[in-house]
GROMACS .gro file of C-alpha atoms in nm:
model
  283
    1UNK     CA    1   0.019  -1.717  -3.537
    2UNK     CA    2  -0.045  -1.395  -3.345
    3UNK     CA    3  -0.066  -1.492  -2.981
    4UNK     CA    4  -0.387  -1.407  -2.807
    5UNK     CA    5  -0.606  -1.454  -3.116
    6UNK     CA    6  -0.713  -1.814  -3.067
    7UNK     CA    7  -0.540  -1.939  -2.756
    8UNK     CA    8  -0.855  -2.005  -2.557
    9UNK     CA    9  -0.993  -2.248  -2.812
   10UNK     CA   10  -0.692  -2.479  -2.827
   11UNK     CA   11  -0.689  -2.747  -2.555
   12UNK     CA   12  -0.398  -2.705  -2.313
   13UNK     CA   13  -0.219  -3.012  -2.189
   14UNK     CA   14   0.003  -2.928  -1.891
   15UNK     CA   15   0.353  -3.072  -1.906
   16UNK     CA   16   0.470  -3.301  -1.626
   17UNK     CA   17   0.649  -3.124  -1.342
   18UNK     CA   18   0.949  -3.357  -1.343
   19UNK     CA   19   1.118  -3.193  -1.643
   20UNK     CA   20   1.455  -3.055  -1.524
   21UNK     CA   21   1.391  -2.704  -1.657
   22UNK     CA   22   1.106  -2.667  -1.411
   23UNK     CA   23   1.362  -2.663  -1.131
   24UNK     CA   24   1.528  -2.344  -1.254
   25UNK     CA   25   1.331  -2.040  -1.146
   26UNK     CA   26   1.492  -1.697  -1.158
   27UNK     CA   27   1.344  -1.381  -1.008
   28UNK     CA   28   1.479  -1.045  -1.122
   29UNK     CA   29   1.159  -0.839  -1.092
   30UNK     CA   30   1.217  -0.709  -1.444
   31UNK     CA   31   0.931  -0.854  -1.644
   32UNK     CA   32   0.567  -0.742  -1.604
   33UNK     CA   33   0.295  -0.959  -1.452
   34UNK     CA   34  -0.082  -0.975  -1.485
   35UNK     CA   35  -0.117  -0.842  -1.839
   36UNK     CA   36  -0.418  -0.944  -2.044
   37UNK     CA   37  -0.353  -1.071  -2.394
   38UNK     CA   38  -0.383  -0.735  -2.567
   39UNK     CA   39  -0.158  -0.554  -2.320
   40UNK     CA   40   0.094  -0.834  -2.338
   41UNK     CA   41   0.107  -0.815  -2.716
   42UNK     CA   42   0.153  -0.438  -2.698
   43UNK     CA   43   0.432  -0.467  -2.441
   44UNK     CA   44   0.625  -0.723  -2.644
   45UNK     CA   45   0.587  -0.528  -2.967
   46UNK     CA   46   0.660  -0.178  -2.839
   47UNK     CA   47   0.915  -0.223  -2.559
   48UNK     CA   48   1.265  -0.123  -2.674
   49UNK     CA   49   1.565  -0.350  -2.640
   50UNK     CA   50   1.682  -0.165  -2.328
   51UNK     CA   51   1.373  -0.290  -2.141
   52UNK     CA   52   1.484  -0.649  -2.192
   53UNK     CA   53   1.858  -0.613  -2.141
   54UNK     CA   54   1.863  -0.690  -1.765
   55UNK     CA   55   1.702  -1.028  -1.839
   56UNK     CA   56   1.913  -1.099  -2.147
   57UNK     CA   57   2.239  -1.003  -1.982
   58UNK     CA   58   2.155  -1.223  -1.682
   59UNK     CA   59   2.090  -1.521  -1.909
   60UNK     CA   60   2.404  -1.446  -2.105
   61UNK     CA   61   2.610  -1.469  -1.788
   62UNK     CA   62   2.415  -1.757  -1.633
   63UNK     CA   63   2.452  -1.983  -1.938
   64UNK     CA   64   2.794  -1.854  -2.042
   65UNK     CA   65   2.671  -1.745  -2.381
   66UNK     CA   66   2.908  -1.586  -2.630
   67UNK     CA   67   3.001  -1.220  -2.598
   68UNK     CA   68   2.824  -0.978  -2.827
   69UNK     CA   69   2.540  -0.731  -2.869
   70UNK     CA   70   2.178  -0.835  -2.839
   71UNK     CA   71   1.925  -0.756  -3.109
   72UNK     CA   72   1.547  -0.759  -3.086
   73UNK     CA   73   1.394  -0.969  -3.364
   74UNK     CA   74   1.059  -0.836  -3.485
   75UNK     CA   75   0.932  -1.166  -3.631
   76UNK     CA   76   0.703  -1.378  -3.421
   77UNK     CA   77   0.461  -1.297  -3.145
   78UNK     CA   78   0.666  -1.383  -2.836
   79UNK     CA   79   0.965  -1.170  -2.738
   80UNK     CA   80   1.254  -1.287  -2.954
   81UNK     CA   81   1.620  -1.184  -2.935
   82UNK     CA   82   1.938  -1.277  -3.116
   83UNK     CA   83   2.299  -1.287  -3.000
   84UNK     CA   84   2.542  -1.278  -3.291
   85UNK     CA   85   2.483  -1.571  -3.527
   86UNK     CA   86   2.485  -1.825  -3.245
   87UNK     CA   87   2.193  -1.786  -3.009
   88UNK     CA   88   1.822  -1.709  -3.002
   89UNK     CA   89   1.637  -1.632  -2.679
   90UNK     CA   90   1.258  -1.654  -2.670
   91UNK     CA   91   1.071  -1.507  -2.373
   92UNK     CA   92   0.715  -1.638  -2.339
   93UNK     CA   93   0.476  -1.454  -2.103
   94UNK     CA   94   0.264  -1.640  -1.848
   95UNK     CA   95  -0.042  -1.594  -2.072
   96UNK     CA   96   0.095  -1.840  -2.325
   97UNK     CA   97   0.346  -2.038  -2.125
   98UNK     CA   98   0.229  -2.359  -2.295
   99UNK     CA   99   0.408  -2.237  -2.609
  100UNK     CA  100   0.732  -2.221  -2.416
  101UNK     CA  101   0.664  -2.559  -2.257
  102UNK     CA  102   0.621  -2.714  -2.599
  103UNK     CA  103   0.935  -2.552  -2.740
  104UNK     CA  104   1.135  -2.704  -2.455
  105UNK     CA  105   0.982  -3.048  -2.501
  106UNK     CA  106   0.991  -3.066  -2.880
  107UNK     CA  107   1.337  -2.925  -2.958
  108UNK     CA  108   1.522  -3.231  -2.819
  109UNK     CA  109   1.259  -3.461  -2.970
  110UNK     CA  110   1.333  -3.339  -3.325
  111UNK     CA  111   1.707  -3.282  -3.296
  112UNK     CA  112   1.883  -3.474  -3.573
  113UNK     CA  113   1.559  -3.639  -3.690
  114UNK     CA  114   1.487  -3.429  -4.001
  115UNK     CA  115   1.667  -3.342  -4.323
  116UNK     CA  116   1.629  -2.976  -4.217
  117UNK     CA  117   1.810  -2.815  -3.928
  118UNK     CA  118   1.602  -2.748  -3.615
  119UNK     CA  119   1.696  -2.531  -3.314
  120UNK     CA  120   1.912  -2.706  -3.054
  121UNK     CA  121   1.804  -2.640  -2.697
  122UNK     CA  122   2.079  -2.466  -2.499
  123UNK     CA  123   1.892  -2.374  -2.181
  124UNK     CA  124   1.547  -2.308  -2.044
  125UNK     CA  125   1.353  -2.224  -1.731
  126UNK     CA  126   1.143  -1.950  -1.577
  127UNK     CA  127   1.239  -1.591  -1.515
  128UNK     CA  128   0.987  -1.364  -1.338
  129UNK     CA  129   0.725  -1.630  -1.425
  130UNK     CA  130   0.802  -1.598  -1.796
  131UNK     CA  131   0.936  -1.903  -1.977
  132UNK     CA  132   1.275  -1.854  -2.138
  133UNK     CA  133   1.401  -2.078  -2.416
  134UNK     CA  134   1.763  -2.046  -2.529
  135UNK     CA  135   1.841  -2.225  -2.853
  136UNK     CA  136   2.086  -2.229  -3.141
  137UNK     CA  137   2.026  -1.983  -3.422
  138UNK     CA  138   1.950  -2.141  -3.757
  139UNK     CA  139   2.143  -2.032  -4.062
  140UNK     CA  140   1.976  -1.890  -4.371
  141UNK     CA  141   1.685  -1.651  -4.417
  142UNK     CA  142   1.313  -1.680  -4.359
  143UNK     CA  143   1.140  -1.836  -4.657
  144UNK     CA  144   0.883  -1.554  -4.630
  145UNK     CA  145   1.153  -1.300  -4.718
  146UNK     CA  146   1.238  -1.462  -5.051
  147UNK     CA  147   0.914  -1.637  -5.152
  148UNK     CA  148   0.763  -1.343  -5.350
  149UNK     CA  149   1.075  -1.320  -5.567
  150UNK     CA  150   1.091  -1.690  -5.660
  151UNK     CA  151   0.989  -1.810  -6.004
  152UNK     CA  152   0.731  -2.083  -6.042
  153UNK     CA  153   0.990  -2.360  -6.078
  154UNK     CA  154   1.165  -2.264  -5.753
  155UNK     CA  155   0.831  -2.239  -5.574
  156UNK     CA  156   0.737  -2.585  -5.699
  157UNK     CA  157   1.070  -2.719  -5.574
  158UNK     CA  158   1.014  -2.561  -5.232
  159UNK     CA  159   0.667  -2.719  -5.211
  160UNK     CA  160   0.811  -3.062  -5.292
  161UNK     CA  161   1.069  -3.014  -5.017
  162UNK     CA  162   0.792  -2.908  -4.779
  163UNK     CA  163   0.608  -3.231  -4.854
  164UNK     CA  164   0.922  -3.427  -4.775
  165UNK     CA  165   0.950  -3.254  -4.437
  166UNK     CA  166   0.587  -3.335  -4.362
  167UNK     CA  167   0.656  -3.702  -4.435
  168UNK     CA  168   0.961  -3.694  -4.208
  169UNK     CA  169   0.758  -3.542  -3.925
  170UNK     CA  170   0.512  -3.830  -3.950
  171UNK     CA  171   0.793  -4.074  -3.866
  172UNK     CA  172   0.913  -3.896  -3.550
  173UNK     CA  173   0.894  -4.129  -3.250
  174UNK     CA  174   0.788  -4.028  -2.900
  175UNK     CA  175   0.681  -4.175  -2.567
  176UNK     CA  176   0.324  -4.297  -2.555
  177UNK     CA  177   0.243  -4.063  -2.266
  178UNK     CA  178   0.407  -3.756  -2.422
  179UNK     CA  179   0.261  -3.442  -2.266
  180UNK     CA  180   0.145  -3.285  -2.594
  181UNK     CA  181  -0.079  -3.578  -2.688
  182UNK     CA  182  -0.443  -3.479  -2.738
  183UNK     CA  183  -0.766  -3.672  -2.759
  184UNK     CA  184  -0.809  -3.623  -3.132
  185UNK     CA  185  -1.193  -3.634  -3.170
  186UNK     CA  186  -1.240  -3.402  -2.871
  187UNK     CA  187  -0.963  -3.175  -2.993
  188UNK     CA  188  -1.125  -3.135  -3.334
  189UNK     CA  189  -1.470  -3.088  -3.183
  190UNK     CA  190  -1.335  -2.801  -2.974
  191UNK     CA  191  -1.185  -2.647  -3.288
  192UNK     CA  192  -1.511  -2.681  -3.478
  193UNK     CA  193  -1.712  -2.533  -3.190
  194UNK     CA  194  -1.493  -2.226  -3.177
  195UNK     CA  195  -1.408  -2.177  -3.543
  196UNK     CA  196  -1.681  -1.920  -3.624
  197UNK     CA  197  -1.580  -1.702  -3.331
  198UNK     CA  198  -1.215  -1.723  -3.438
  199UNK     CA  199  -1.292  -1.626  -3.796
  200UNK     CA  200  -1.508  -1.336  -3.678
  201UNK     CA  201  -1.221  -1.207  -3.462
  202UNK     CA  202  -1.002  -1.226  -3.771
  203UNK     CA  203  -1.265  -1.027  -3.962
  204UNK     CA  204  -1.349  -1.289  -4.223
  205UNK     CA  205  -1.595  -1.142  -4.478
  206UNK     CA  206  -1.955  -1.232  -4.402
  207UNK     CA  207  -1.999  -1.411  -4.733
  208UNK     CA  208  -1.714  -1.649  -4.654
  209UNK     CA  209  -1.814  -1.682  -4.290
  210UNK     CA  210  -2.151  -1.823  -4.394
  211UNK     CA  211  -1.974  -2.097  -4.590
  212UNK     CA  212  -1.751  -2.223  -4.311
  213UNK     CA  213  -1.978  -2.471  -4.134
  214UNK     CA  214  -2.135  -2.609  -4.454
  215UNK     CA  215  -1.785  -2.663  -4.590
  216UNK     CA  216  -1.680  -2.855  -4.278
  217UNK     CA  217  -1.996  -3.069  -4.291
  218UNK     CA  218  -1.939  -3.145  -4.661
  219UNK     CA  219  -1.582  -3.253  -4.586
  220UNK     CA  220  -1.716  -3.551  -4.395
  221UNK     CA  221  -1.564  -3.722  -4.094
  222UNK     CA  222  -1.197  -3.631  -4.102
  223UNK     CA  223  -1.168  -3.688  -3.727
  224UNK     CA  224  -1.145  -4.066  -3.741
  225UNK     CA  225  -0.877  -4.197  -3.513
  226UNK     CA  226  -0.562  -4.324  -3.676
  227UNK     CA  227  -0.203  -4.385  -3.579
  228UNK     CA  228  -0.059  -4.124  -3.345
  229UNK     CA  229   0.161  -3.874  -3.525
  230UNK     CA  230   0.369  -3.573  -3.432
  231UNK     CA  231   0.201  -3.266  -3.584
  232UNK     CA  232   0.381  -2.931  -3.609
  233UNK     CA  233   0.049  -2.746  -3.668
  234UNK     CA  234   0.210  -2.420  -3.787
  235UNK     CA  235   0.427  -2.478  -4.092
  236UNK     CA  236   0.434  -2.168  -4.312
  237UNK     CA  237   0.696  -1.943  -4.478
  238UNK     CA  238   0.767  -1.759  -4.152
  239UNK     CA  239   0.862  -2.085  -3.977
  240UNK     CA  240   1.081  -2.221  -4.256
  241UNK     CA  241   1.441  -2.121  -4.325
  242UNK     CA  242   1.597  -2.121  -4.671
  243UNK     CA  243   1.946  -2.109  -4.814
  244UNK     CA  244   2.069  -2.042  -5.165
  245UNK     CA  245   2.281  -2.298  -5.346
  246UNK     CA  246   2.406  -2.248  -5.701
  247UNK     CA  247   2.155  -1.970  -5.752
  248UNK     CA  248   1.858  -2.178  -5.636
  249UNK     CA  249   1.675  -2.156  -5.307
  250UNK     CA  250   1.611  -2.465  -5.095
  251UNK     CA  251   1.465  -2.530  -4.753
  252UNK     CA  252   1.720  -2.556  -4.477
  253UNK     CA  253   1.545  -2.520  -4.142
  254UNK     CA  254   1.222  -2.561  -3.944
  255UNK     CA  255   1.141  -2.372  -3.626
  256UNK     CA  256   0.868  -2.265  -3.382
  257UNK     CA  257   0.710  -2.564  -3.204
  258UNK     CA  258   0.472  -2.369  -2.982
  259UNK     CA  259   0.160  -2.519  -3.141
  260UNK     CA  260   0.285  -2.876  -3.182
  261UNK     CA  261   0.067  -3.167  -3.075
  262UNK     CA  262   0.057  -3.544  -3.101
  263UNK     CA  263  -0.272  -3.665  -3.243
  264UNK     CA  264  -0.439  -3.916  -3.472
  265UNK     CA  265  -0.438  -3.702  -3.780
  266UNK     CA  266  -0.377  -3.878  -4.110
  267UNK     CA  267  -0.232  -3.569  -4.275
  268UNK     CA  268  -0.001  -3.307  -4.125
  269UNK     CA  269  -0.135  -2.952  -4.114
  270UNK     CA  270   0.064  -2.703  -4.318
  271UNK     CA  271  -0.105  -2.374  -4.246
  272UNK     CA  272   0.094  -2.179  -4.503
  273UNK     CA  273   0.012  -2.408  -4.796
  274UNK     CA  274  -0.250  -2.635  -4.651
  275UNK     CA  275  -0.265  -2.990  -4.778
  276UNK     CA  276  -0.583  -3.045  -4.577
  277UNK     CA  277  -0.818  -2.754  -4.641
  278UNK     CA  278  -1.112  -2.860  -4.421
  279UNK     CA  279  -0.884  -2.864  -4.116
  280UNK     CA  280  -0.732  -2.531  -4.219
  281UNK     CA  281  -1.082  -2.382  -4.212
  282UNK     CA  282  -1.150  -2.538  -3.873
  283UNK     CA  283  -0.827  -2.390  -3.735
   0.00000   0.00000   0.00000
């Protein structure tokens, strides 16, 4: 998801202040402040690696990360950097700090719980009011990089594996008062109220735009409360890692928890290959 496109419409639940990472605040006066969404996107996309090195080198020393050369990773919307094959650093601007908050909360929650690897949290905190998240780097390649070249049988296999991961996510346990829990009916109503504006910003053709609300109405009441579930909310080929075994590709990793919530949904959203189309239209 491109940050800044639909942030205002998604309810924000502030995380409790007693999390240990909140205690670590670093000030280097290296990162910009007060950017609007558009300027922030431009800064992250266009700033060369040298702009970020003072922050990255400080974190490398502070957390005793391995020696090596940093690389700027173009995927994703937040500032993302890699150190060898070991470490990923994500820098989240104040505009979307909730994404960093969720990454820090969810990474330990999912560690060792799925058949796929997930990033292990190494360190976190604030630096110049930006959230930093240091995590292990997953092996493999982005599914998006290989998906177009897969034959239909391999694609079918990947989809079956994706379904298995969705089932595993439904069994993840969490505290009843977890900070990312939403009031499900209100949450969906907010999404419905803002969906036309979101689709207009994304330049949906007028003919399709006119069908959105009738489609949602025809779908019926899919907001009925059910058992609380962990919901990733952003599973697609750019957030899935794959590895090749015996000439066949298989899923091997899941990442990016910046949109995760806990809600009463009866089916997990998979925005890349949606298994729940009415909600995909709402979102």
